[in-house]
mmCIF file of C-alpha atoms in Angstrom:
data_model
loop_
_atom_site.group_PDB
_atom_site.id
_atom_site.type_symbol
_atom_site.label_atom_id
_atom_site.label_comp_id
_atom_site.label_asym_id
_atom_site.label_seq_id
_atom_site.Cartn_x
_atom_site.Cartn_y
_atom_site.Cartn_z
ATOM 1 C CA ARG A 19 25.804 -21.506 107.093
ATOM 2 C CA ALA A 20 22.297 -22.936 107.286
ATOM 3 C CA SER A 21 20.046 -23.190 104.250
ATOM 4 C CA ARG A 22 17.179 -20.698 104.176
ATOM 5 C CA GLN A 23 14.710 -23.413 103.142
ATOM 6 C CA SER A 24 15.728 -26.510 105.095
ATOM 7 C CA GLY A 25 17.978 -25.199 107.844
ATOM 8 C CA LYS A 26 20.607 -27.787 106.818
ATOM 9 C CA LYS A 27 24.250 -26.807 106.531
ATOM 10 C CA VAL A 28 25.160 -25.828 102.960
ATOM 11 C CA ILE A 29 28.740 -25.672 101.725
ATOM 12 C CA ALA A 30 29.462 -24.169 98.320
ATOM 13 C CA GLY A 31 32.589 -23.106 96.535
ATOM 14 C CA VAL A 32 35.289 -24.086 94.099
ATOM 15 C CA ALA A 33 37.633 -26.921 95.013
ATOM 16 C CA SER A 34 40.608 -28.591 93.429
ATOM 17 C CA VAL A 35 39.732 -32.017 92.040
ATOM 18 C CA ASN A 36 41.588 -35.244 92.698
ATOM 19 C CA ALA A 37 40.832 -38.932 92.181
ATOM 20 C CA VAL A 38 39.892 -39.566 95.817
ATOM 21 C CA ASP A 39 37.384 -36.714 95.827
ATOM 22 C CA LEU A 40 35.877 -37.814 92.501
ATOM 23 C CA GLU A 41 35.476 -41.361 93.811
ATOM 24 C CA LEU A 42 33.689 -40.051 96.907
ATOM 25 C CA LEU A 43 31.398 -37.897 94.754
ATOM 26 C CA ALA A 44 30.626 -40.892 92.527
ATOM 27 C CA GLN A 45 29.715 -42.971 95.591
ATOM 28 C CA LEU A 46 27.487 -40.217 96.973
ATOM 29 C CA ALA A 47 25.766 -39.887 93.590
ATOM 30 C CA GLU A 48 25.162 -43.650 93.409
ATOM 31 C CA LEU A 49 23.607 -43.539 96.881
ATOM 32 C CA GLY A 50 21.346 -40.670 95.868
ATOM 33 C CA ALA A 51 22.887 -38.426 98.512
ATOM 34 C CA LEU A 52 23.494 -35.518 96.137
ATOM 35 C CA ARG A 53 20.539 -33.368 95.179
ATOM 36 C CA PRO A 54 20.667 -30.298 92.945
ATOM 37 C CA VAL A 55 19.189 -27.079 94.245
ATOM 38 C CA ILE A 56 16.628 -25.865 91.711
ATOM 39 C CA ASP A 57 15.839 -22.173 92.089
ATOM 40 C CA ARG A 58 13.149 -22.114 89.413
ATOM 41 C CA VAL A 59 11.952 -23.731 86.196
ATOM 42 C CA VAL A 60 11.067 -21.416 83.316
ATOM 43 C CA SER A 61 9.690 -21.879 79.817
ATOM 44 C CA LEU A 62 11.699 -21.197 76.675
ATOM 45 C CA ASP A 63 9.693 -17.981 76.271
ATOM 46 C CA GLU A 64 11.173 -16.743 79.560
ATOM 47 C CA VAL A 65 14.826 -17.523 78.751
ATOM 48 C CA VAL A 66 15.954 -13.883 78.418
ATOM 49 C CA GLU A 67 14.585 -13.008 81.843
ATOM 50 C CA ALA A 68 15.992 -16.228 83.307
ATOM 51 C CA LEU A 69 19.505 -15.524 82.003
ATOM 52 C CA ARG A 70 19.318 -11.972 83.326
ATOM 53 C CA TYR A 71 18.238 -13.385 86.712
ATOM 54 C CA VAL A 72 21.283 -15.718 86.778
ATOM 55 C CA GLU A 73 23.736 -13.098 85.511
ATOM 56 C CA ASP A 74 22.542 -10.593 88.116
ATOM 57 C CA GLY A 75 23.531 -13.119 90.802
ATOM 58 C CA ARG A 76 19.994 -13.509 92.164
ATOM 59 C CA ALA A 77 19.724 -17.275 91.586
ATOM 60 C CA PHE A 78 20.073 -19.334 94.770
ATOM 61 C CA GLY A 79 20.390 -22.616 92.832
ATOM 62 C CA LYS A 80 20.104 -23.765 89.254
ATOM 63 C CA VAL A 81 17.680 -22.149 86.851
ATOM 64 C CA VAL A 82 16.158 -24.811 84.619
ATOM 65 C CA ILE A 83 14.803 -23.985 81.169
ATOM 66 C CA SER A 84 12.005 -26.284 80.041
ATOM 67 C CA ILE A 85 11.917 -26.824 76.274
ATOM 68 C CA PRO A 86 8.890 -28.543 74.697
ATOM 69 C CA ASP A 87 9.834 -31.753 72.889
ATOM 70 C CA PRO A 88 8.079 -31.720 69.488
ATOM 71 C CA VAL A 89 8.415 -35.496 69.151
ATOM 72 C CA MET A 90 6.879 -36.359 72.521
ATOM 73 C CA THR A 91 3.746 -34.249 72.825
ATOM 74 C CA GLY A 92 3.147 -33.111 76.367
ATOM 75 C CA LYS A 93 6.729 -33.808 77.491
ATOM 76 C CA SER A 94 9.591 -31.354 77.959
ATOM 77 C CA SER A 95 13.354 -31.499 77.864
ATOM 78 C CA THR A 96 15.390 -29.325 80.214
ATOM 79 C CA ILE A 97 18.742 -27.571 80.173
ATOM 80 C CA THR A 98 20.491 -25.750 83.003
ATOM 81 C CA ARG A 99 22.918 -22.894 83.104
ATOM 82 C CA GLN A 100 25.426 -22.595 85.924
#
């Protein structure tokens, strides 16, 4: 089916993994051809709502949680939940 945002064909699902497929994925990653779909980025203060959003099945892509890095003022680290 076509993506709601770009109109490009999107294929998602679970697949069995083999060496040939992993090699192809590695090549695509090296070429920069794989891009994650980010649904939203939330602050650490919003993590409860973000997890509820994911668990309810409303997330279209990844929900990224931005965590302030106390060592590097003004910078953030991020984690994602699938």
